Amino acid sequence: MQVYKSKEELKDEIKKSYSKFILEFDDIDEANKDLKADGVDRSPSENLAYHVGWTTLLLKWDRDELQGLDVKTPSDKFKWNQLHDLYQYFTDTYASLSLKELRSLLDKNVQDIYKMIDAMTYEELFMPHKRKWADNATKTATWEVYKFIHVNTVAPFATFRTKIRKWKKIML
């Protein structure tokens, strides 16, 4: 996993990977948003729903802790060994929206993640044991908040860009 030296470096990496990812949806017609392609595990709408779901959870974890609430990761309804069910929940919750609506939600979440990063001190972002939700999310590893941001933005934007490109090669 990449190690970042500053808030700006983290935000720049998110922006770079997000920009490449989201552009892939520019030439997908709304009528094709739910089509499945052989060898690709998600339709375009499911792909976006996945990202809306995870970025929404990431923002919720931090917002809830700051409000003094007890944070359950990955969510109040699902445990880490129920990720398949969580992904289905993301699909059920968001995939029926239009591509435009999904892109708008995801863009807002990314903008809110930038604000979350800006609102944190360097220590809160890059040092361990600064957020309870980050400490409680893993049983054996110690993860700083920036790692959770990375694995819910930069990494999946890059991985899922490859998936949507494969879908487009087959379907368009």
mmCIF file of C-alpha atoms in Angstrom:
data_model
loop_
_atom_site.group_PDB
_atom_site.id
_atom_site.type_symbol
_atom_site.label_atom_id
_atom_site.label_comp_id
_atom_site.label_asym_id
_atom_site.label_seq_id
_atom_site.Cartn_x
_atom_site.Cartn_y
_atom_site.Cartn_z
ATOM 1 C CA MET A 1 0.000 0.000 0.000
ATOM 2 C CA GLN A 2 1.256 3.446 -0.825
ATOM 3 C CA VAL A 3 2.498 5.607 2.016
ATOM 4 C CA TYR A 4 1.582 9.280 1.766
ATOM 5 C CA LYS A 5 3.625 12.123 3.158
ATOM 6 C CA SER A 6 0.924 14.774 3.205
ATOM 7 C CA LYS A 7 -2.795 15.430 2.965
ATOM 8 C CA GLU A 8 -2.271 16.964 -0.474
ATOM 9 C CA GLU A 9 -0.458 13.876 -1.742
ATOM 10 C CA LEU A 10 -3.343 11.657 -0.589
ATOM 11 C CA LYS A 11 -5.958 13.962 -2.119
ATOM 12 C CA ASP A 12 -3.990 14.176 -5.374
ATOM 13 C CA GLU A 13 -3.841 10.386 -5.613
ATOM 14 C CA ILE A 14 -7.585 10.107 -4.975
ATOM 15 C CA LYS A 15 -8.258 12.766 -7.603
ATOM 16 C CA LYS A 16 -6.040 11.057 -10.166
ATOM 17 C CA SER A 17 -7.557 7.598 -9.717
ATOM 18 C CA TYR A 18 -11.127 8.917 -9.404
ATOM 19 C CA SER A 19 -10.839 11.070 -12.525
ATOM 20 C CA LYS A 20 -9.672 8.132 -14.618
ATOM 21 C CA PHE A 21 -12.330 5.850 -13.159
ATOM 22 C CA ILE A 22 -15.327 8.152 -13.539
ATOM 23 C CA LEU A 23 -14.459 9.121 -17.119
ATOM 24 C CA GLU A 24 -15.011 5.503 -18.141
ATOM 25 C CA PHE A 25 -18.749 6.029 -17.654
ATOM 26 C CA ASP A 26 -19.008 8.948 -20.094
ATOM 27 C CA ASP A 27 -19.811 6.751 -23.096
ATOM 28 C CA ILE A 28 -22.108 4.257 -21.370
ATOM 29 C CA ASP A 29 -25.712 4.788 -22.346
ATOM 30 C CA GLU A 30 -28.298 4.778 -19.575
ATOM 31 C CA ALA A 31 -30.106 1.926 -21.357
ATOM 32 C CA ASN A 32 -27.047 -0.286 -20.832
ATOM 33 C CA LYS A 33 -26.395 0.482 -17.170
ATOM 34 C CA ASP A 34 -27.724 -2.846 -15.884
ATOM 35 C CA LEU A 35 -26.308 -5.128 -18.566
ATOM 36 C CA LYS A 36 -23.964 -7.878 -17.441
ATOM 37 C CA ALA A 37 -20.983 -8.987 -19.502
ATOM 38 C CA ASP A 38 -19.472 -12.457 -19.419
ATOM 39 C CA GLY A 39 -16.356 -12.425 -17.270
ATOM 40 C CA VAL A 40 -17.202 -9.140 -15.557
ATOM 41 C CA ASP A 41 -18.746 -9.419 -12.119
ATOM 42 C CA ARG A 42 -20.670 -6.124 -12.082
ATOM 43 C CA SER A 43 -22.813 -4.081 -14.423
ATOM 44 C CA PRO A 44 -21.974 -0.365 -14.714
ATOM 45 C CA SER A 45 -24.688 0.527 -12.192
ATOM 46 C CA GLU A 46 -23.457 -2.131 -9.746
ATOM 47 C CA ASN A 47 -19.910 -0.900 -10.198
ATOM 48 C CA LEU A 48 -20.895 2.640 -9.222
ATOM 49 C CA ALA A 49 -23.197 1.393 -6.443
ATOM 50 C CA TYR A 50 -20.241 -0.446 -4.887
ATOM 51 C CA HIS A 51 -18.219 2.774 -4.734
ATOM 52 C CA VAL A 52 -21.112 4.870 -3.489
ATOM 53 C CA GLY A 53 -21.675 2.295 -0.745
ATOM 54 C CA TRP A 54 -18.091 2.130 0.491
ATOM 55 C CA THR A 55 -17.456 5.865 0.346
ATOM 56 C CA THR A 56 -20.732 6.477 2.172
ATOM 57 C CA LEU A 57 -19.658 4.070 4.914
ATOM 58 C CA LEU A 58 -16.214 5.650 5.201
ATOM 59 C CA LEU A 59 -17.758 9.078 5.708
ATOM 60 C CA LYS A 60 -20.334 7.667 8.144
ATOM 61 C CA TRP A 61 -17.664 6.003 10.300
ATOM 62 C CA ASP A 62 -15.854 9.265 10.875
ATOM 63 C CA ARG A 63 -18.976 11.433 11.181
ATOM 64 C CA ASP A 64 -20.529 9.049 13.713
ATOM 65 C CA GLU A 65 -17.387 8.920 15.860
ATOM 66 C CA LEU A 66 -17.128 12.702 15.878
ATOM 67 C CA GLN A 67 -20.752 12.794 17.083
ATOM 68 C CA GLY A 68 -19.881 10.435 19.933
ATOM 69 C CA LEU A 69 -21.693 7.443 18.480
ATOM 70 C CA ASP A 70 -20.480 3.847 18.727
ATOM 71 C CA VAL A 71 -19.219 2.926 15.261
ATOM 72 C CA LYS A 72 -19.681 -0.595 13.924
ATOM 73 C CA THR A 73 -17.497 -1.499 10.959
ATOM 74 C CA PRO A 74 -18.186 -2.248 8.252
ATOM 75 C CA SER A 75 -21.764 -1.291 9.177
ATOM 76 C CA ASP A 76 -24.481 -1.651 11.777
ATOM 77 C CA LYS A 77 -26.128 -4.355 9.658
ATOM 78 C CA PHE A 78 -23.112 -6.365 8.451
ATOM 79 C CA LYS A 79 -19.941 -7.864 9.889
ATOM 80 C CA TRP A 80 -16.649 -8.261 8.033
ATOM 81 C CA ASN A 81 -17.450 -11.915 7.264
ATOM 82 C CA GLN A 82 -20.662 -10.779 5.507
ATOM 83 C CA LEU A 83 -19.103 -8.680 2.746
ATOM 84 C CA HIS A 84 -21.010 -10.483 0.013
ATOM 85 C CA ASP A 85 -24.262 -9.485 1.731
ATOM 86 C CA LEU A 86 -22.962 -5.931 2.158
ATOM 87 C CA TYR A 87 -22.185 -5.692 -1.564
ATOM 88 C CA GLN A 88 -25.679 -6.946 -2.330
ATOM 89 C CA TYR A 89 -27.031 -4.273 0.000
ATOM 90 C CA PHE A 90 -25.091 -1.641 -1.973
ATOM 91 C CA THR A 91 -26.601 -2.991 -5.191
ATOM 92 C CA ASP A 92 -30.122 -3.098 -3.738
ATOM 93 C CA THR A 93 -29.789 0.399 -2.284
ATOM 94 C CA TYR A 94 -28.111 2.283 -5.123
ATOM 95 C CA ALA A 95 -28.013 0.379 -8.442
ATOM 96 C CA SER A 96 -31.577 1.309 -9.412
ATOM 97 C CA LEU A 97 -30.517 4.957 -9.663
ATOM 98 C CA SER A 98 -29.544 6.399 -13.010
ATOM 99 C CA LEU A 99 -25.883 6.561 -13.962
ATOM 100 C CA LYS A 100 -26.104 10.332 -13.650
ATOM 101 C CA GLU A 101 -27.498 10.062 -10.111
ATOM 102 C CA LEU A 102 -24.885 7.480 -9.122
ATOM 103 C CA ARG A 103 -22.082 9.612 -10.506
ATOM 104 C CA SER A 104 -23.450 12.632 -8.670
ATOM 105 C CA LEU A 105 -23.604 10.737 -5.358
ATOM 106 C CA LEU A 106 -20.101 9.382 -5.822
ATOM 107 C CA ASP A 107 -18.736 12.787 -6.762
ATOM 108 C CA LYS A 108 -20.303 14.306 -3.642
ATOM 109 C CA ASN A 109 -18.804 11.550 -1.490
ATOM 110 C CA VAL A 110 -15.353 12.110 -2.984
ATOM 111 C CA GLN A 111 -15.666 15.845 -2.357
ATOM 112 C CA ASP A 112 -16.744 15.114 1.220
ATOM 113 C CA ILE A 113 -13.744 12.800 1.678
ATOM 114 C CA TYR A 114 -11.482 15.688 0.639
ATOM 115 C CA LYS A 115 -13.215 17.816 3.292
ATOM 116 C CA MET A 116 -12.799 15.030 5.848
ATOM 117 C CA ILE A 117 -9.079 14.876 5.067
ATOM 118 C CA ASP A 118 -8.746 18.644 5.317
ATOM 119 C CA ALA A 119 -10.548 18.693 8.669
ATOM 120 C CA MET A 120 -8.140 16.175 10.211
ATOM 121 C CA THR A 121 -4.805 16.997 11.703
ATOM 122 C CA TYR A 122 -1.747 15.290 10.270
ATOM 123 C CA GLU A 123 -1.680 13.066 13.349
ATOM 124 C CA GLU A 124 -5.348 12.061 13.047
ATOM 125 C CA LEU A 125 -4.824 11.069 9.437
ATOM 126 C CA PHE A 126 -1.396 9.450 9.462
ATOM 127 C CA MET A 127 -0.768 8.205 13.000
ATOM 128 C CA PRO A 128 -2.267 5.061 14.560
ATOM 129 C CA HIS A 129 -4.876 5.035 17.320
ATOM 130 C CA LYS A 130 -6.428 8.420 16.461
ATOM 131 C CA ARG A 131 -9.883 7.109 15.565
ATOM 132 C CA LYS A 132 -11.672 4.335 17.471
ATOM 133 C CA TRP A 133 -13.435 3.161 14.314
ATOM 134 C CA ALA A 134 -10.059 2.587 12.623
ATOM 135 C CA ASP A 135 -8.708 0.707 15.629
ATOM 136 C CA ASN A 136 -11.825 -1.442 15.959
ATOM 137 C CA ALA A 137 -12.126 -2.267 12.255
ATOM 138 C CA THR A 138 -9.187 -4.670 12.273
ATOM 139 C CA LYS A 139 -8.482 -7.316 14.874
ATOM 140 C CA THR A 140 -4.807 -7.915 14.248
ATOM 141 C CA ALA A 141 -3.481 -4.970 12.239
ATOM 142 C CA THR A 142 -3.083 -1.347 13.174
ATOM 143 C CA TRP A 143 -4.359 0.878 10.401
ATOM 144 C CA GLU A 144 -4.137 4.614 10.274
ATOM 145 C CA VAL A 145 -7.152 6.490 8.880
ATOM 146 C CA TYR A 146 -5.379 7.258 5.603
ATOM 147 C CA LYS A 147 -5.155 3.513 4.871
ATOM 148 C CA PHE A 148 -8.937 3.178 5.130
ATOM 149 C CA ILE A 149 -9.317 6.161 2.828
ATOM 150 C CA HIS A 150 -6.865 4.619 0.345
ATOM 151 C CA VAL A 151 -8.520 1.179 0.295
ATOM 152 C CA ASN A 152 -11.956 2.730 -0.188
ATOM 153 C CA THR A 153 -10.961 5.203 -2.899
ATOM 154 C CA VAL A 154 -7.623 4.973 -4.716
ATOM 155 C CA ALA A 155 -7.295 1.187 -4.791
ATOM 156 C CA PRO A 156 -10.834 0.273 -5.886
ATOM 157 C CA PHE A 157 -11.053 3.143 -8.382
ATOM 158 C CA ALA A 158 -8.006 1.670 -10.124
ATOM 159 C CA THR A 159 -9.188 -1.949 -9.880
ATOM 160 C CA PHE A 160 -12.758 -1.223 -10.947
ATOM 161 C CA ARG A 161 -11.591 0.994 -13.807
ATOM 162 C CA THR A 162 -10.055 -2.161 -15.274
ATOM 163 C CA LYS A 163 -13.366 -3.985 -14.771
ATOM 164 C CA ILE A 164 -15.476 -1.303 -16.437
ATOM 165 C CA ARG A 165 -13.000 -1.092 -19.334
ATOM 166 C CA LYS A 166 -13.353 -4.867 -19.796
ATOM 167 C CA TRP A 167 -17.148 -4.499 -19.683
ATOM 168 C CA LYS A 168 -16.999 -1.760 -22.329
ATOM 169 C CA LYS A 169 -14.741 -3.810 -24.592
ATOM 170 C CA ILE A 170 -17.271 -6.640 -24.531
ATOM 171 C CA MET A 171 -20.502 -4.615 -24.575
ATOM 172 C CA LEU A 172 -19.821 -1.482 -26.652
#
